[in-house]
Coordinates of C-alpha atoms in Angstrom, one line a residue:
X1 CA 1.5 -13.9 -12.7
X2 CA 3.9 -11.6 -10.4
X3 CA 2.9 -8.1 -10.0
X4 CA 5.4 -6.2 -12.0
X5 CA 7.5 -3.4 -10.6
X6 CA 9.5 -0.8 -12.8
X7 CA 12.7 0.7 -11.1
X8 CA 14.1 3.9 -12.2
X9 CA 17.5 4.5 -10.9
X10 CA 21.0 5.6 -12.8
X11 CA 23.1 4.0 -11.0
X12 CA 23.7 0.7 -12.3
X13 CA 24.8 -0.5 -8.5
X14 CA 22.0 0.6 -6.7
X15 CA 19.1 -0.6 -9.6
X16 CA 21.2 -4.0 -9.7
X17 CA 20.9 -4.4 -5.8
X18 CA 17.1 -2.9 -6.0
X19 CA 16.6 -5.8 -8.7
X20 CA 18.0 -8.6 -6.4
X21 CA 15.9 -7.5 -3.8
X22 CA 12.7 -7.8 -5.5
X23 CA 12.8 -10.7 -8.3
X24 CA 12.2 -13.3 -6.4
X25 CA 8.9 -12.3 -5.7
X26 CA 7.8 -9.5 -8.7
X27 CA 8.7 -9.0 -12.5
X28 CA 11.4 -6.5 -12.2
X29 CA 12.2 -4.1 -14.7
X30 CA 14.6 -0.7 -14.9
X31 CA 15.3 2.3 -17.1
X32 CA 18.2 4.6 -16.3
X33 CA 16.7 7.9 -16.5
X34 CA 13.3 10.0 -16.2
X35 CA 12.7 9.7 -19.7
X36 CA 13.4 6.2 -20.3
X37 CA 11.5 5.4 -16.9
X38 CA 8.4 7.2 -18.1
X39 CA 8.4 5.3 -21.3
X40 CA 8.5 2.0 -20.1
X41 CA 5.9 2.8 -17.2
X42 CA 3.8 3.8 -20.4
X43 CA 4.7 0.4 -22.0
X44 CA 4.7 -2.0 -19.2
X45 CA 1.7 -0.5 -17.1
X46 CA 3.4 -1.8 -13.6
X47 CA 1.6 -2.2 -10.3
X48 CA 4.4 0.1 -8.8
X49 CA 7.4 2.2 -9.6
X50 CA 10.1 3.0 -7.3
X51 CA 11.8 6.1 -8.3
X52 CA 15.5 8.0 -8.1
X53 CA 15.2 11.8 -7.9
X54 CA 18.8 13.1 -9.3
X55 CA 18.6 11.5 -12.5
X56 CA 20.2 13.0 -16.0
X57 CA 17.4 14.1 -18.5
X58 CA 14.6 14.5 -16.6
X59 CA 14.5 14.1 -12.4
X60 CA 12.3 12.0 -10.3
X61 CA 9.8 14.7 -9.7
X62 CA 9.4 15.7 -13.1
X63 CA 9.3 11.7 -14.3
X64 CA 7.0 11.5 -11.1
X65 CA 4.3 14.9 -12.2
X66 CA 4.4 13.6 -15.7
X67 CA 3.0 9.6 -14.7
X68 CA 0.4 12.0 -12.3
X69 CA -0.5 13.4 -15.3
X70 CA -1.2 10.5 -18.2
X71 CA -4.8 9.0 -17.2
X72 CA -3.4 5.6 -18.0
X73 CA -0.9 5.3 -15.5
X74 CA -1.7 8.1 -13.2
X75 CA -3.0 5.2 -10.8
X76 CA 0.5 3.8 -10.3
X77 CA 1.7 3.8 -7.0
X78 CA 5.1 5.7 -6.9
X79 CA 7.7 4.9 -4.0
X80 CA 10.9 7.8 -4.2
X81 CA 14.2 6.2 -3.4
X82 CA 16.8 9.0 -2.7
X83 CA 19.3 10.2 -0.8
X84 CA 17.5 13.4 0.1
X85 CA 16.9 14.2 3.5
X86 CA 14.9 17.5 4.0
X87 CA 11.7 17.6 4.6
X88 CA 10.9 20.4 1.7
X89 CA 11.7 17.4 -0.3
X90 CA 9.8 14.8 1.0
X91 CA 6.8 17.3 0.9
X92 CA 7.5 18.2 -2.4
X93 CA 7.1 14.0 -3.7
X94 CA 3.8 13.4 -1.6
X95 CA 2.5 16.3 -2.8
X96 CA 3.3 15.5 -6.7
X97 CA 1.5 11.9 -6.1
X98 CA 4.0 9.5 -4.5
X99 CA 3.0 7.3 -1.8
X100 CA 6.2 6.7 0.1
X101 CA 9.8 7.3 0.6
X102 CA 12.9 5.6 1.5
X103 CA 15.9 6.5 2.0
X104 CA 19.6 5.5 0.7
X105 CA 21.4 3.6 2.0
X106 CA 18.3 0.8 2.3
X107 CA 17.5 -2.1 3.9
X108 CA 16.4 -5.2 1.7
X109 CA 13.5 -5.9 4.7
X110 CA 12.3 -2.2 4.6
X111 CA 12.3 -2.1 0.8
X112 CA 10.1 -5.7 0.4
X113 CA 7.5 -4.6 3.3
X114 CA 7.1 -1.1 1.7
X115 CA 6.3 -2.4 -1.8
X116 CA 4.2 -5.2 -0.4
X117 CA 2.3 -3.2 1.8
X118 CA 1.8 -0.6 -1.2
X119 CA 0.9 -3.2 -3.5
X120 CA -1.5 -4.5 -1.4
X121 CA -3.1 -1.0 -0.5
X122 CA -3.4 -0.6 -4.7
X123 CA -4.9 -4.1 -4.4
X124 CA -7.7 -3.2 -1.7
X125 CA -8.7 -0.2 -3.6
X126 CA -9.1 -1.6 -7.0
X127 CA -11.6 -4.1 -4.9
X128 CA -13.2 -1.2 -3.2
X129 CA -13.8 0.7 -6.7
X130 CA -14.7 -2.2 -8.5
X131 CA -17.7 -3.1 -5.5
X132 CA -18.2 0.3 -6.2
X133 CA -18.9 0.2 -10.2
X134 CA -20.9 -2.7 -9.8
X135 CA -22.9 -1.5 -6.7
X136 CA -23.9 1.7 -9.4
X137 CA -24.9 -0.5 -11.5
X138 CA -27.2 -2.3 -9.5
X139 CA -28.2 0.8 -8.4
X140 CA -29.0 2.4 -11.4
X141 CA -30.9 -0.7 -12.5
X142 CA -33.2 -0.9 -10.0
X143 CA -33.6 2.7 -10.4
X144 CA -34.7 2.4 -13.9
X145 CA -36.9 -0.6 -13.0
X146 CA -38.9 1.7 -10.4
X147 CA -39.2 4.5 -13.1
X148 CA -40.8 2.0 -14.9
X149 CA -42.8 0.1 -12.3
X150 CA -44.0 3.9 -11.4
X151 CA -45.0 4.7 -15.0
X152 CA -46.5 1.5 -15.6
X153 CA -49.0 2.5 -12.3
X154 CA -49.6 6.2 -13.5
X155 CA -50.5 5.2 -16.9
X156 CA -53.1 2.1 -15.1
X157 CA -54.6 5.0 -13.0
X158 CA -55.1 7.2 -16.3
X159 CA -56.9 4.4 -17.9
X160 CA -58.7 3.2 -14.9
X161 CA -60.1 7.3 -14.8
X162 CA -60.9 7.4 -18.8
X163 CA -62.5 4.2 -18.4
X164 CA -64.7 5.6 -15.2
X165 CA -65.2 8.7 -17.3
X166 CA -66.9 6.2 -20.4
X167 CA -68.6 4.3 -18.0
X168 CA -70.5 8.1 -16.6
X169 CA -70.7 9.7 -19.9
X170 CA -72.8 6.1 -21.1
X171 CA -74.8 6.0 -18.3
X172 CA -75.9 9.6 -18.7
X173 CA -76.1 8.7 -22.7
X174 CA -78.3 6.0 -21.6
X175 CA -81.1 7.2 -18.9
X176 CA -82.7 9.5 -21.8
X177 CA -82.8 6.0 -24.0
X178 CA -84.1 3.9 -21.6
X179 CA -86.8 6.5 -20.8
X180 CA -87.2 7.2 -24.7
X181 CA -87.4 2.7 -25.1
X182 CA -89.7 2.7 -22.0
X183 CA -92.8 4.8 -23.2
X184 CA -92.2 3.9 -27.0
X185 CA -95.1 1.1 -26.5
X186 CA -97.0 3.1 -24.4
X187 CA -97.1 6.0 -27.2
X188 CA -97.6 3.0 -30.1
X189 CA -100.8 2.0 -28.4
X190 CA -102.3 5.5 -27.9
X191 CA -101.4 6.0 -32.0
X192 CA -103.1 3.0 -33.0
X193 CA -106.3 3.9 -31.1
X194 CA -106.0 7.4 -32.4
X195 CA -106.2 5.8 -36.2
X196 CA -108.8 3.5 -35.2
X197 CA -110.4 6.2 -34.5
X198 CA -109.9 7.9 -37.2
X199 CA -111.1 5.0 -39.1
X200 CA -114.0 4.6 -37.6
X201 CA -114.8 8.4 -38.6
X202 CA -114.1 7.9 -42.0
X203 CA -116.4 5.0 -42.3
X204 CA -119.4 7.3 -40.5
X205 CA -118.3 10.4 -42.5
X206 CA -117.5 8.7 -45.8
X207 CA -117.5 12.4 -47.4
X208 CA -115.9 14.6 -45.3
X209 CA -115.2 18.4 -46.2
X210 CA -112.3 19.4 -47.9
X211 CA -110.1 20.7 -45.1
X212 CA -110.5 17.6 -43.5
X213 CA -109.6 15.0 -46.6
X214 CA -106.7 17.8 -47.6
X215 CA -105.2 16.5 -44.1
X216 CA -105.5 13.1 -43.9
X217 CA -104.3 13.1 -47.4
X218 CA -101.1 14.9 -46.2
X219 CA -101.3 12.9 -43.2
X220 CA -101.3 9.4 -45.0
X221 CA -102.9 7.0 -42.6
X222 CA -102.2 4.0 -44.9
X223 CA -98.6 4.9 -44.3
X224 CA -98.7 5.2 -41.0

């Protein structure tokens, strides 16, 4: 597909020689005035427009400030075409967004090496901003993917430190069992020859006083 230029120029002449020029290598297409020109800009999105400045209806600075201005063609490369000569002029264009001028009468060379070399200009920095957006991206994603990696290893350390904590608070929980567990027998054995004793007195002392059967009643050997 050619790139596709949009000439806006009101004399029929010129735009006819500008067309000639320029077919046999882009799709060409021209509007006769600023407001026509910025209409079809609009509709046919061009990779370049070459502009008159005396126009009827609306001039090539105006037509020029008001592409500048719409954020769907604002990108357009705009080339002035004109007559005009004074530098307050030429100033006046760059500064309203146009990339080049040339100057009536033209040369068919000068006016193919200018759009080409604009057209490839546009070309080099759609490249550069597209390596751009997807450079971001990549960026971005690894970004997110450290965030992650990096909350992944703060919450491990959290539950590496709880677990650490359990581990302390058990063992603490523990020592006072294990001592408890360890003299358990030791204590069984010293109650069971404190009963035989006990036994033993009951068989010599088959009538003890009342104080003392009151407390092994309340005691309850058999029980224990």
């Amino acid at each position: 597909m050619k790139p596709i230029i949009v000439i806006v120029e009101d004399d029929h002449n010129i735009a006819l020689a500008q067309r000639m020029i320029l077919e046999d290598h882009y799709e060409v297409h021209h509007a006769a005035d600023g407001q026509a020109g910025l209409a079809l800009i609009q509709k046919k999105k061009p990779h370049l427009a070459i502009l008159d400045i005396m126009m009827p209806k609306m001039d090539g600075f105006k037509t020029c400030s008001r592409i500048k201005s719409t954020a769907a063609i604002q990108d357009i490369p705009i080339i002035f075409m004109t007559s005009l000569t004074e530098p307050e002029e030429r100033i006046r264009g760059l500064n309203l967004g146009a990339v080049d001028f040339i100057t009536k009468p033209f040369q068919p060379a000068e006016i193919l090496a200018r759009v080409n070399i604009h057209l490839q200009l546009r070309g080099l920095t759609k490249n550069l901003e597209q390596q751009v957006d997807e450079r971001t991206a990549k960026w971005s994603e690894a970004l997110n993917k450290l965030q992650a990696s990096q909350m992944q290893l703060v919450q491990s350390e959290k539950m590496s430190a709880l677990g650490q904590l359990v581990a302390g608070i058990g063992h603490e929980i523990n020592n006072p069992l294990n001592f408890i567990s360890g003299n358990l027998n030791y204590i069984s054995d010293q109650v069971e020859g404190l009963l035989r004793i006990v036994r033993l007195y009951q068989n010599v002392l088959p009538n003890p006083g009342e104080e003392i059967t009151a407390e092994l009643e309340e005691i309850d050997l058999d029980y224990v």
